[in-house]
Amino acid sequence: MALKSTVFKADLQVNDMDRHHYGLYPLTLARHPSETDERMMVRLLAFAFHADERLIFGKGLCDEDEPDLWKKDLTGVIEEWVEVGLPDERRLRKAAGRARAVRVYAYGARAVEVWWQANKSAFARLDNLTVYQLPSHTTEAATALVERTMQLQFNLADGEAWLGKGEVLVPIERLCLTA
């Protein structure tokens, strides 16, 4: 018998002063049995950084043809394709051909460095690709906020981000690896 996904609910208040985007997003996060809390929170952070009414969670781990997050325009054209983790270069090349913008949120300390060094020359050829690294201290602090039902606030101003739950405020560091 196959294991089922665990469902998490998050009310995410986004205050993005850099983009002048503000909104409350009631999110349902289905955590695949093979997914960790850390990966789920990286997906949530990626959503927060690109929050939009049309940005939705894809099937991600369950479907090779869908990203972790994507945003389509009203005609079905993929505006943003967002991957979490350390995706294969071929997958990103395919995504770059299908979407206007491709974003990767890489995490995992040393593994990110090895993956980046092995792929950065190939990634340089993809004009619409942006790769971000979330350091371990950031993902660990965000993971500490996980509950089955979460009330979270995400604030972004002058490139500095914070994720909060009640009185707890976690600084979110996002490093851009692509030029």
CSV table of N, CA and C in Angstrom, one decimal:
chain,number,residue,atom,x,y,z
A,1,MET,N,0.8,-1.2,0.0
A,1,MET,CA,0.0,0.0,0.0
A,1,MET,C,0.9,1.2,0.0
A,2,ALA,N,0.6,2.2,-0.9
A,2,ALA,CA,1.4,3.4,-1.0
A,2,ALA,C,1.1,4.3,0.2
A,3,LEU,N,2.2,5.0,0.6
A,3,LEU,CA,2.0,6.0,1.6
A,3,LEU,C,1.4,7.3,1.1
A,4,LYS,N,0.6,7.9,1.9
A,4,LYS,CA,-0.1,9.1,1.4
A,4,LYS,C,0.7,10.4,1.9
A,5,SER,N,0.4,11.5,1.2
A,5,SER,CA,1.1,12.7,1.5
A,5,SER,C,0.5,13.2,2.8
A,6,THR,N,1.3,14.0,3.6
A,6,THR,CA,0.8,14.6,4.8
A,6,THR,C,0.4,16.0,4.4
A,7,VAL,N,-0.8,16.5,4.8
A,7,VAL,CA,-1.2,17.8,4.5
A,7,VAL,C,-1.0,18.8,5.6
A,8,PHE,N,-0.4,19.9,5.2
A,8,PHE,CA,-0.1,21.0,6.1
A,8,PHE,C,-0.9,22.2,5.6
A,9,LYS,N,-1.3,23.1,6.5
A,9,LYS,CA,-2.0,24.3,6.1
A,9,LYS,C,-1.2,25.5,6.6
A,10,ALA,N,-1.1,26.5,5.8
A,10,ALA,CA,-0.3,27.7,6.1
A,10,ALA,C,-1.1,28.9,5.7
A,11,ASP,N,-1.4,29.8,6.6
A,11,ASP,CA,-1.9,31.1,6.2
A,11,ASP,C,-0.7,32.0,6.1
A,12,LEU,N,-0.3,32.4,4.9
A,12,LEU,CA,1.0,33.2,4.7
A,12,LEU,C,0.6,34.6,4.4
A,13,GLN,N,1.0,35.5,5.3
A,13,GLN,CA,0.9,37.0,5.0
A,13,GLN,C,2.2,37.4,4.4
A,14,VAL,N,2.1,37.9,3.2
A,14,VAL,CA,3.3,38.4,2.4
A,14,VAL,C,3.2,39.9,2.4
A,15,ASN,N,4.3,40.5,2.8
A,15,ASN,CA,4.5,42.0,2.8
A,15,ASN,C,5.9,42.2,2.0
A,16,ASP,N,5.8,42.3,0.7
A,16,ASP,CA,7.0,42.5,-0.1
A,16,ASP,C,7.1,43.9,-0.5
A,17,MET,N,7.8,44.7,0.2
A,17,MET,CA,8.0,46.1,0.0
A,17,MET,C,8.8,46.4,-1.3
A,18,ASP,N,9.7,45.4,-1.7
A,18,ASP,CA,10.5,45.6,-2.9
A,18,ASP,C,9.7,45.5,-4.1
A,19,ARG,N,8.7,44.7,-4.2
A,19,ARG,CA,7.8,44.6,-5.3
A,19,ARG,C,6.5,45.3,-5.1
A,20,HIS,N,6.2,45.9,-4.0
A,20,HIS,CA,5.0,46.5,-3.6
A,20,HIS,C,3.8,45.5,-3.8
A,21,HIS,N,4.1,44.3,-3.2
A,21,HIS,CA,3.1,43.2,-3.3
A,21,HIS,C,2.7,42.8,-1.9
A,22,TYR,N,1.4,42.8,-1.6
A,22,TYR,CA,1.0,42.5,-0.3
A,22,TYR,C,-0.2,41.5,-0.4
A,23,GLY,N,-0.3,40.5,0.4
A,23,GLY,CA,-1.4,39.6,0.3
A,23,GLY,C,-1.4,38.5,1.4
A,24,LEU,N,-2.6,37.9,1.6
A,24,LEU,CA,-2.7,36.8,2.5
A,24,LEU,C,-3.0,35.6,1.6
A,25,TYR,N,-2.2,34.5,1.8
A,25,TYR,CA,-2.3,33.3,1.0
A,25,TYR,C,-2.6,32.1,1.8
A,26,PRO,N,-3.9,31.6,1.8
A,26,PRO,CA,-4.2,30.4,2.5
A,26,PRO,C,-3.6,29.2,1.6
A,27,LEU,N,-2.6,28.6,2.1
A,27,LEU,CA,-1.9,27.5,1.3
A,27,LEU,C,-2.1,26.2,1.9
A,28,THR,N,-2.2,25.2,1.0
A,28,THR,CA,-2.3,23.8,1.4
A,28,THR,C,-1.0,23.2,0.8
A,29,LEU,N,-0.2,22.7,1.7
A,29,LEU,CA,1.1,22.0,1.3
A,29,LEU,C,1.0,20.5,1.5
A,30,ALA,N,1.0,19.8,0.4
A,30,ALA,CA,1.0,18.3,0.5
A,30,ALA,C,2.5,17.9,0.6
A,31,ARG,N,2.9,17.3,1.7
A,31,ARG,CA,4.3,16.9,1.8
A,31,ARG,C,4.3,15.4,1.4
A,32,HIS,N,5.0,15.1,0.3
A,32,HIS,CA,5.2,13.8,-0.2
A,32,HIS,C,5.9,12.9,0.8
A,33,PRO,N,5.6,11.6,0.9
A,33,PRO,CA,6.2,10.8,1.9
A,33,PRO,C,7.7,10.8,1.9
A,34,SER,N,8.3,11.1,0.7
A,34,SER,CA,9.8,11.1,0.6
A,34,SER,C,10.3,12.5,0.9
A,35,GLU,N,9.5,13.5,1.1
A,35,GLU,CA,9.9,14.9,1.3
A,35,GLU,C,10.1,15.2,2.8
A,36,THR,N,11.1,16.0,3.0
A,36,THR,CA,11.4,16.4,4.4
A,36,THR,C,10.7,17.7,4.7
A,37,ASP,N,10.6,18.0,6.0
A,37,ASP,CA,10.0,19.3,6.4
A,37,ASP,C,10.9,20.4,5.9
A,38,GLU,N,12.2,20.2,5.8
A,38,GLU,CA,13.1,21.3,5.3
A,38,GLU,C,12.7,21.6,3.8
A,39,ARG,N,12.5,20.6,3.0
A,39,ARG,CA,12.2,20.8,1.6
A,39,ARG,C,10.9,21.5,1.4
A,40,MET,N,9.9,21.1,2.3
A,40,MET,CA,8.6,21.7,2.2
A,40,MET,C,8.7,23.2,2.6
A,41,MET,N,9.5,23.5,3.6
A,41,MET,CA,9.6,24.9,3.9
A,41,MET,C,10.4,25.7,2.9
A,42,VAL,N,11.3,25.1,2.2
A,42,VAL,CA,12.0,25.8,1.1
A,42,VAL,C,10.9,26.1,0.0
A,43,ARG,N,10.0,25.1,-0.3
A,43,ARG,CA,8.9,25.4,-1.3
A,43,ARG,C,8.1,26.6,-0.8
A,44,LEU,N,7.8,26.6,0.5
A,44,LEU,CA,7.0,27.7,1.0
A,44,LEU,C,7.8,29.1,0.9
A,45,LEU,N,9.1,29.1,1.2
A,45,LEU,CA,9.9,30.3,1.0
A,45,LEU,C,9.9,30.7,-0.4
A,46,ALA,N,10.1,29.8,-1.3
A,46,ALA,CA,10.1,30.1,-2.8
A,46,ALA,C,8.8,30.8,-3.2
A,47,PHE,N,7.7,30.2,-2.6
A,47,PHE,CA,6.4,30.8,-2.9
A,47,PHE,C,6.3,32.3,-2.4
A,48,ALA,N,6.8,32.5,-1.1
A,48,ALA,CA,6.8,33.8,-0.5
A,48,ALA,C,7.6,34.8,-1.3
A,49,PHE,N,8.8,34.4,-1.8
A,49,PHE,CA,9.6,35.3,-2.6
A,49,PHE,C,8.9,35.7,-3.9
A,50,HIS,N,8.1,34.9,-4.5
A,50,HIS,CA,7.5,35.1,-5.8
A,50,HIS,C,6.0,35.2,-5.7
A,51,ALA,N,5.4,35.5,-4.5
A,51,ALA,CA,4.0,35.4,-4.3
A,51,ALA,C,3.2,36.2,-5.3
A,52,ASP,N,2.2,35.5,-5.8
A,52,ASP,CA,1.3,36.1,-6.8
A,52,ASP,C,0.0,35.3,-6.8
A,53,GLU,N,-1.1,35.9,-7.2
A,53,GLU,CA,-2.4,35.1,-7.2
A,53,GLU,C,-2.4,33.9,-8.2
A,54,ARG,N,-1.5,34.0,-9.2
A,54,ARG,CA,-1.5,32.9,-10.2
A,54,ARG,C,-0.4,31.9,-9.9
A,55,LEU,N,0.4,32.1,-8.9
A,55,LEU,CA,1.5,31.2,-8.6
A,55,LEU,C,0.9,30.0,-7.8
A,56,ILE,N,1.1,28.8,-8.3
A,56,ILE,CA,0.6,27.6,-7.7
A,56,ILE,C,1.6,26.5,-7.5
A,57,PHE,N,1.4,25.6,-6.5
A,57,PHE,CA,2.3,24.5,-6.3
A,57,PHE,C,2.0,23.5,-7.4
A,58,GLY,N,3.1,23.0,-8.0
A,58,GLY,CA,2.9,21.9,-9.0
A,58,GLY,C,3.0,20.6,-8.3
A,59,LYS,N,3.0,19.5,-9.1
A,59,LYS,CA,3.1,18.2,-8.5
A,59,LYS,C,4.5,17.8,-8.1
A,60,GLY,N,5.5,18.6,-8.6
A,60,GLY,CA,6.9,18.5,-8.1
A,60,GLY,C,7.4,17.0,-8.1
A,61,LEU,N,7.6,16.4,-6.9
A,61,LEU,CA,8.2,15.1,-6.8
A,61,LEU,C,7.3,14.0,-7.5
A,62,CYS,N,6.1,14.3,-7.7
A,62,CYS,CA,5.2,13.2,-8.2
A,62,CYS,C,5.1,13.2,-9.7
A,63,ASP,N,5.6,14.3,-10.4
A,63,ASP,CA,5.4,14.4,-11.8
A,63,ASP,C,6.7,15.1,-12.4
A,64,GLU,N,7.4,14.4,-13.3
A,64,GLU,CA,8.6,15.0,-13.9
A,64,GLU,C,8.3,16.1,-14.8
A,65,ASP,N,7.1,16.3,-15.3
A,65,ASP,CA,6.8,17.4,-16.2
A,65,ASP,C,6.3,18.6,-15.5
A,66,GLU,N,6.2,18.6,-14.2
A,66,GLU,CA,5.8,19.8,-13.5
A,66,GLU,C,6.8,20.2,-12.5
A,67,PRO,N,7.0,21.6,-12.3
A,67,PRO,CA,7.9,22.1,-11.3
A,67,PRO,C,7.3,22.0,-9.9
A,68,ASP,N,8.0,22.5,-8.9
A,68,ASP,CA,7.5,22.6,-7.6
A,68,ASP,C,6.5,23.8,-7.5
A,69,LEU,N,6.7,24.8,-8.2
A,69,LEU,CA,5.8,26.0,-8.3
A,69,LEU,C,5.8,26.5,-9.7
A,70,TRP,N,4.7,27.0,-10.2
A,70,TRP,CA,4.7,27.7,-11.5
A,70,TRP,C,3.6,28.7,-11.6
A,71,LYS,N,3.8,29.6,-12.5
A,71,LYS,CA,2.8,30.7,-12.7
A,71,LYS,C,2.6,30.8,-14.2
A,72,LYS,N,1.4,30.7,-14.6
A,72,LYS,CA,1.0,30.7,-16.0
A,72,LYS,C,0.2,32.0,-16.3
A,73,ASP,N,0.3,32.5,-17.5
A,73,ASP,CA,-0.6,33.7,-17.8
A,73,ASP,C,-1.9,33.1,-18.2
A,74,LEU,N,-2.8,34.0,-18.6
A,74,LEU,CA,-4.2,33.6,-18.9
A,74,LEU,C,-4.3,32.7,-20.1
A,75,THR,N,-3.3,32.7,-21.0
A,75,THR,CA,-3.3,31.9,-22.2
A,75,THR,C,-2.7,30.5,-22.0
A,76,GLY,N,-2.1,30.3,-20.7
A,76,GLY,CA,-1.5,29.1,-20.4
A,76,GLY,C,0.0,29.1,-20.6
A,77,VAL,N,0.6,30.2,-21.1
A,77,VAL,CA,2.1,30.3,-21.2
A,77,VAL,C,2.7,30.3,-19.8
A,78,ILE,N,3.7,29.6,-19.6
A,78,ILE,CA,4.4,29.5,-18.3
A,78,ILE,C,5.3,30.7,-18.2
A,79,GLU,N,4.9,31.6,-17.2
A,79,GLU,CA,5.7,32.8,-16.9
A,79,GLU,C,6.9,32.5,-16.0
A,80,GLU,N,6.6,31.7,-15.0
A,80,GLU,CA,7.7,31.3,-14.0
A,80,GLU,C,7.6,29.8,-13.7
A,81,TRP,N,8.8,29.2,-13.7
A,81,TRP,CA,9.0,27.8,-13.3
A,81,TRP,C,10.0,27.8,-12.2
A,82,VAL,N,9.5,27.3,-11.0
A,82,VAL,CA,10.4,27.3,-9.8
A,82,VAL,C,10.7,25.9,-9.4
A,83,GLU,N,11.9,25.6,-9.2
A,83,GLU,CA,12.4,24.3,-8.8
A,83,GLU,C,13.0,24.4,-7.4
A,84,VAL,N,12.9,23.4,-6.6
A,84,VAL,CA,13.5,23.3,-5.3
A,84,VAL,C,14.5,22.2,-5.2
A,85,GLY,N,15.7,22.4,-4.6
A,85,GLY,CA,16.6,21.3,-4.5
A,85,GLY,C,17.8,21.5,-5.5
A,86,LEU,N,18.3,20.4,-6.0
A,86,LEU,CA,19.4,20.4,-6.9
A,86,LEU,C,19.0,19.7,-8.2
A,87,PRO,N,18.2,20.3,-9.1
A,87,PRO,CA,17.7,19.7,-10.3
A,87,PRO,C,18.8,19.4,-11.3
A,88,ASP,N,18.5,18.4,-12.1
A,88,ASP,CA,19.4,18.0,-13.2
A,88,ASP,C,19.5,19.1,-14.2
A,89,GLU,N,20.6,19.3,-14.8
A,89,GLU,CA,20.8,20.3,-15.9
A,89,GLU,C,19.9,20.2,-17.0
A,90,ARG,N,19.6,18.9,-17.5
A,90,ARG,CA,18.7,18.7,-18.6
A,90,ARG,C,17.3,19.1,-18.3
A,91,ARG,N,16.9,18.9,-17.0
A,91,ARG,CA,15.6,19.3,-16.6
A,91,ARG,C,15.5,20.9,-16.6
A,92,LEU,N,16.5,21.6,-16.2
A,92,LEU,CA,16.5,23.0,-16.2
A,92,LEU,C,16.5,23.6,-17.7
A,93,ARG,N,17.3,22.9,-18.5
A,93,ARG,CA,17.3,23.3,-19.9
A,93,ARG,C,16.0,23.2,-20.6
A,94,LYS,N,15.3,22.1,-20.3
A,94,LYS,CA,13.9,21.8,-20.8
A,94,LYS,C,13.0,22.9,-20.2
A,95,ALA,N,13.1,23.2,-18.9
A,95,ALA,CA,12.2,24.2,-18.3
A,95,ALA,C,12.5,25.6,-18.9
A,96,ALA,N,13.8,25.9,-19.2
A,96,ALA,CA,14.1,27.2,-19.8
A,96,ALA,C,13.5,27.4,-21.2
A,97,GLY,N,13.3,26.3,-21.9
A,97,GLY,CA,12.7,26.3,-23.2
A,97,GLY,C,11.2,26.5,-23.1
A,98,ARG,N,10.6,26.1,-22.0
A,98,ARG,CA,9.1,26.2,-21.8
A,98,ARG,C,8.6,27.4,-21.1
A,99,ALA,N,9.5,28.0,-20.2
A,99,ALA,CA,9.1,29.1,-19.4
A,99,ALA,C,9.8,30.4,-19.7
A,100,ARG,N,9.2,31.5,-19.4
A,100,ARG,CA,9.9,32.8,-19.5
A,100,ARG,C,11.0,33.0,-18.5
A,101,ALA,N,10.8,32.5,-17.3
A,101,ALA,CA,11.8,32.7,-16.2
A,101,ALA,C,11.8,31.3,-15.5
A,102,VAL,N,13.0,30.9,-15.2
A,102,VAL,CA,13.2,29.7,-14.4
A,102,VAL,C,14.0,30.1,-13.1
A,103,ARG,N,13.5,29.6,-12.0
A,103,ARG,CA,14.2,29.9,-10.7
A,103,ARG,C,14.5,28.6,-10.0
A,104,VAL,N,15.6,28.5,-9.4
A,104,VAL,CA,16.0,27.3,-8.6
A,104,VAL,C,16.3,27.8,-7.2
A,105,TYR,N,15.7,27.1,-6.2
A,105,TYR,CA,16.1,27.4,-4.8
A,105,TYR,C,16.8,26.2,-4.3
A,106,ALA,N,18.2,26.3,-4.3
A,106,ALA,CA,19.0,25.2,-3.9
A,106,ALA,C,19.3,25.3,-2.4
A,107,TYR,N,19.4,24.1,-1.8
A,107,TYR,CA,19.7,24.1,-0.3
A,107,TYR,C,20.5,22.8,-0.1
A,108,GLY,N,21.2,22.7,1.0
A,108,GLY,CA,21.9,21.5,1.4
A,108,GLY,C,23.4,21.7,1.6
A,109,ALA,N,23.8,22.9,1.9
A,109,ALA,CA,25.2,23.2,2.3
A,109,ALA,C,26.2,22.7,1.2
A,110,ARG,N,27.0,21.8,1.6
A,110,ARG,CA,28.1,21.3,0.7
A,110,ARG,C,27.6,20.7,-0.6
A,111,ALA,N,26.5,20.1,-0.6
A,111,ALA,CA,25.9,19.5,-1.8
A,111,ALA,C,25.6,20.6,-2.8
A,112,VAL,N,25.2,21.8,-2.4
A,112,VAL,CA,25.0,22.9,-3.3
A,112,VAL,C,26.3,23.3,-4.0
A,113,GLU,N,27.3,23.4,-3.2
A,113,GLU,CA,28.6,23.8,-3.8
A,113,GLU,C,29.1,22.8,-4.9
A,114,VAL,N,29.0,21.5,-4.6
A,114,VAL,CA,29.4,20.5,-5.6
A,114,VAL,C,28.5,20.5,-6.8
A,115,TRP,N,27.2,20.6,-6.6
A,115,TRP,CA,26.2,20.7,-7.7
A,115,TRP,C,26.5,22.0,-8.6
A,116,TRP,N,26.7,23.1,-7.9
A,116,TRP,CA,26.9,24.4,-8.6
A,116,TRP,C,28.2,24.3,-9.5
A,117,GLN,N,29.3,23.8,-8.9
A,117,GLN,CA,30.6,23.7,-9.6
A,117,GLN,C,30.4,22.8,-10.8
A,118,ALA,N,29.7,21.7,-10.7
A,118,ALA,CA,29.5,20.8,-11.8
A,118,ALA,C,28.6,21.3,-12.9
A,119,ASN,N,27.8,22.3,-12.6
A,119,ASN,CA,26.8,22.7,-13.6
A,119,ASN,C,26.8,24.2,-14.0
A,120,LYS,N,27.7,25.0,-13.4
A,120,LYS,CA,27.6,26.5,-13.6
A,120,LYS,C,27.9,26.9,-15.0
A,121,SER,N,28.7,26.2,-15.7
A,121,SER,CA,29.0,26.6,-17.1
A,121,SER,C,27.8,26.3,-18.0
A,122,ALA,N,27.1,25.2,-17.8
A,122,ALA,CA,25.9,24.8,-18.5
A,122,ALA,C,24.8,25.8,-18.2
A,123,PHE,N,24.7,26.2,-16.9
A,123,PHE,CA,23.7,27.1,-16.5
A,123,PHE,C,23.9,28.5,-17.1
A,124,ALA,N,25.1,28.9,-17.3
A,124,ALA,CA,25.4,30.2,-17.9
A,124,ALA,C,24.8,30.4,-19.3
A,125,ARG,N,24.6,29.3,-20.0
A,125,ARG,CA,24.0,29.4,-21.3
A,125,ARG,C,22.4,29.6,-21.3
A,126,LEU,N,21.8,29.4,-20.1
A,126,LEU,CA,20.4,29.6,-19.9
A,126,LEU,C,20.1,31.0,-19.5
A,127,ASP,N,19.8,31.9,-20.4
A,127,ASP,CA,19.6,33.3,-20.1
A,127,ASP,C,18.4,33.6,-19.1
A,128,ASN,N,17.5,32.7,-19.1
A,128,ASN,CA,16.3,33.0,-18.2
A,128,ASN,C,16.3,32.2,-16.9
A,129,LEU,N,17.5,31.7,-16.5
A,129,LEU,CA,17.7,31.0,-15.3
A,129,LEU,C,18.3,31.8,-14.2
A,130,THR,N,17.7,31.7,-13.0
A,130,THR,CA,18.3,32.4,-11.8
A,130,THR,C,18.3,31.3,-10.7
A,131,VAL,N,19.5,31.1,-10.1
A,131,VAL,CA,19.7,30.1,-9.1
A,131,VAL,C,20.0,30.8,-7.8
A,132,TYR,N,19.2,30.5,-6.8
A,132,TYR,CA,19.4,31.0,-5.4
A,132,TYR,C,19.8,29.9,-4.5
A,133,GLN,N,20.7,30.2,-3.5
A,133,GLN,CA,21.0,29.2,-2.5
A,133,GLN,C,20.5,29.7,-1.2
A,134,LEU,N,19.8,28.8,-0.4
A,134,LEU,CA,19.4,29.1,0.9
A,134,LEU,C,20.3,28.4,1.8
A,135,PRO,N,21.1,29.1,2.6
A,135,PRO,CA,22.1,28.5,3.5
A,135,PRO,C,21.4,27.6,4.6
A,136,SER,N,22.2,26.6,5.1
A,136,SER,CA,21.6,25.7,6.1
A,136,SER,C,21.0,26.4,7.3
A,137,HIS,N,21.7,27.4,7.8
A,137,HIS,CA,21.1,28.1,9.0
A,137,HIS,C,19.8,28.7,8.7
A,138,THR,N,19.5,29.1,7.5
A,138,THR,CA,18.2,29.7,7.1
A,138,THR,C,17.2,28.6,7.0
A,139,THR,N,17.5,27.5,6.3
A,139,THR,CA,16.5,26.4,6.2
A,139,THR,C,16.2,25.7,7.5
A,140,GLU,N,17.2,25.6,8.3
A,140,GLU,CA,17.0,25.0,9.7
A,140,GLU,C,16.1,25.8,10.5
A,141,ALA,N,16.3,27.1,10.5
A,141,ALA,CA,15.5,28.1,11.3
A,141,ALA,C,14.0,28.0,10.8
A,142,ALA,N,13.9,28.0,9.5
A,142,ALA,CA,12.5,28.0,8.9
A,142,ALA,C,11.8,26.6,9.2
A,143,THR,N,12.6,25.6,9.2
A,143,THR,CA,12.0,24.2,9.5
A,143,THR,C,11.6,24.2,11.0
A,144,ALA,N,12.2,24.9,11.8
A,144,ALA,CA,11.8,24.9,13.3
A,144,ALA,C,10.4,25.5,13.4
A,145,LEU,N,9.9,26.2,12.5
A,145,LEU,CA,8.5,26.8,12.5
A,145,LEU,C,7.4,25.8,12.1
A,146,VAL,N,7.8,24.6,11.6
A,146,VAL,CA,6.8,23.7,11.0
A,146,VAL,C,5.8,23.2,12.1
A,147,GLU,N,4.5,23.3,11.7
A,147,GLU,CA,3.4,22.7,12.4
A,147,GLU,C,2.4,22.3,11.4
A,148,ARG,N,1.4,21.5,11.7
A,148,ARG,CA,0.4,21.1,10.7
A,148,ARG,C,-0.4,22.2,10.3
A,149,THR,N,-0.7,23.2,11.2
A,149,THR,CA,-1.4,24.4,10.8
A,149,THR,C,-0.5,25.6,11.2
A,150,MET,N,-0.2,26.5,10.3
A,150,MET,CA,0.8,27.5,10.5
A,150,MET,C,0.2,28.9,10.2
A,151,GLN,N,0.5,29.9,11.0
A,151,GLN,CA,0.1,31.3,10.7
A,151,GLN,C,1.5,32.0,10.6
A,152,LEU,N,1.9,32.3,9.3
A,152,LEU,CA,3.2,32.8,9.1
A,152,LEU,C,3.2,34.2,8.4
A,153,GLN,N,4.2,35.0,8.7
A,153,GLN,CA,4.3,36.3,8.0
A,153,GLN,C,5.7,36.3,7.3
A,154,PHE,N,5.7,36.8,6.1
A,154,PHE,CA,6.9,36.9,5.3
A,154,PHE,C,7.0,38.4,4.9
A,155,ASN,N,8.2,39.0,5.3
A,155,ASN,CA,8.4,40.4,5.0
A,155,ASN,C,9.7,40.5,4.2
A,156,LEU,N,9.7,41.3,3.2
A,156,LEU,CA,10.8,41.5,2.3
A,156,LEU,C,11.0,43.0,2.1
A,157,ALA,N,12.1,43.6,2.5
A,157,ALA,CA,12.4,45.0,2.3
A,157,ALA,C,13.8,45.2,2.0
A,158,ASP,N,14.1,46.0,1.0
A,158,ASP,CA,15.5,46.2,0.6
A,158,ASP,C,16.4,45.0,0.5
A,159,GLY,N,15.8,43.9,0.0
A,159,GLY,CA,16.5,42.7,-0.2
A,159,GLY,C,16.6,41.8,1.0
A,160,GLU,N,16.2,42.3,2.1
A,160,GLU,CA,16.3,41.5,3.4
A,160,GLU,C,14.9,40.9,3.7
A,161,ALA,N,14.9,39.6,4.0
A,161,ALA,CA,13.7,38.9,4.3
A,161,ALA,C,13.6,38.3,5.7
A,162,TRP,N,12.4,38.2,6.2
A,162,TRP,CA,12.2,37.6,7.5
A,162,TRP,C,10.9,36.7,7.4
A,163,LEU,N,10.9,35.6,8.1
A,163,LEU,CA,9.8,34.8,8.2
A,163,LEU,C,9.4,34.7,9.7
A,164,GLY,N,8.1,35.0,10.0
A,164,GLY,CA,7.7,35.1,11.4
A,164,GLY,C,6.6,34.2,11.7
A,165,LYS,N,6.5,33.7,13.0
A,165,LYS,CA,5.4,33.0,13.5
A,165,LYS,C,5.2,33.5,14.9
A,166,GLY,N,4.1,34.3,15.1
A,166,GLY,CA,3.9,34.8,16.5
A,166,GLY,C,5.1,35.8,16.8
A,167,GLU,N,5.7,35.5,18.0
A,167,GLU,CA,6.8,36.4,18.4
A,167,GLU,C,8.2,35.9,17.8
A,168,VAL,N,8.2,34.8,17.1
A,168,VAL,CA,9.5,34.3,16.6
A,168,VAL,C,9.7,34.9,15.2
A,169,LEU,N,10.9,35.5,15.0
A,169,LEU,CA,11.2,36.1,13.7
A,169,LEU,C,12.5,35.5,13.2
A,170,VAL,N,12.5,34.9,12.0
A,170,VAL,CA,13.7,34.3,11.5
A,170,VAL,C,14.2,35.0,10.3
A,171,PRO,N,15.5,35.5,10.3
A,171,PRO,CA,16.0,36.1,9.1
A,171,PRO,C,16.2,35.1,8.0
A,172,ILE,N,15.8,35.4,6.8
A,172,ILE,CA,15.9,34.5,5.6
A,172,ILE,C,17.0,35.0,4.7
A,173,GLU,N,18.1,34.3,4.6
A,173,GLU,CA,19.2,34.6,3.7
A,173,GLU,C,19.0,33.9,2.4
A,174,ARG,N,19.1,34.7,1.3
A,174,ARG,CA,18.9,34.1,-0.1
A,174,ARG,C,20.1,34.7,-0.9
A,175,LEU,N,21.0,33.8,-1.3
A,175,LEU,CA,22.2,34.2,-2.1
A,175,LEU,C,21.9,33.8,-3.6
A,176,CYS,N,22.2,34.8,-4.4
A,176,CYS,CA,22.0,34.6,-5.9
A,176,CYS,C,23.3,34.1,-6.4
A,177,LEU,N,23.3,32.9,-7.0
A,177,LEU,CA,24.5,32.3,-7.6
A,177,LEU,C,24.7,32.6,-9.0
A,178,THR,N,23.7,33.0,-9.7
A,178,THR,CA,23.9,33.4,-11.2
A,178,THR,C,24.0,34.9,-11.3
A,179,ALA,N,24.8,35.3,-12.3
A,179,ALA,CA,25.1,36.7,-12.6
A,179,ALA,C,23.9,37.4,-13.3
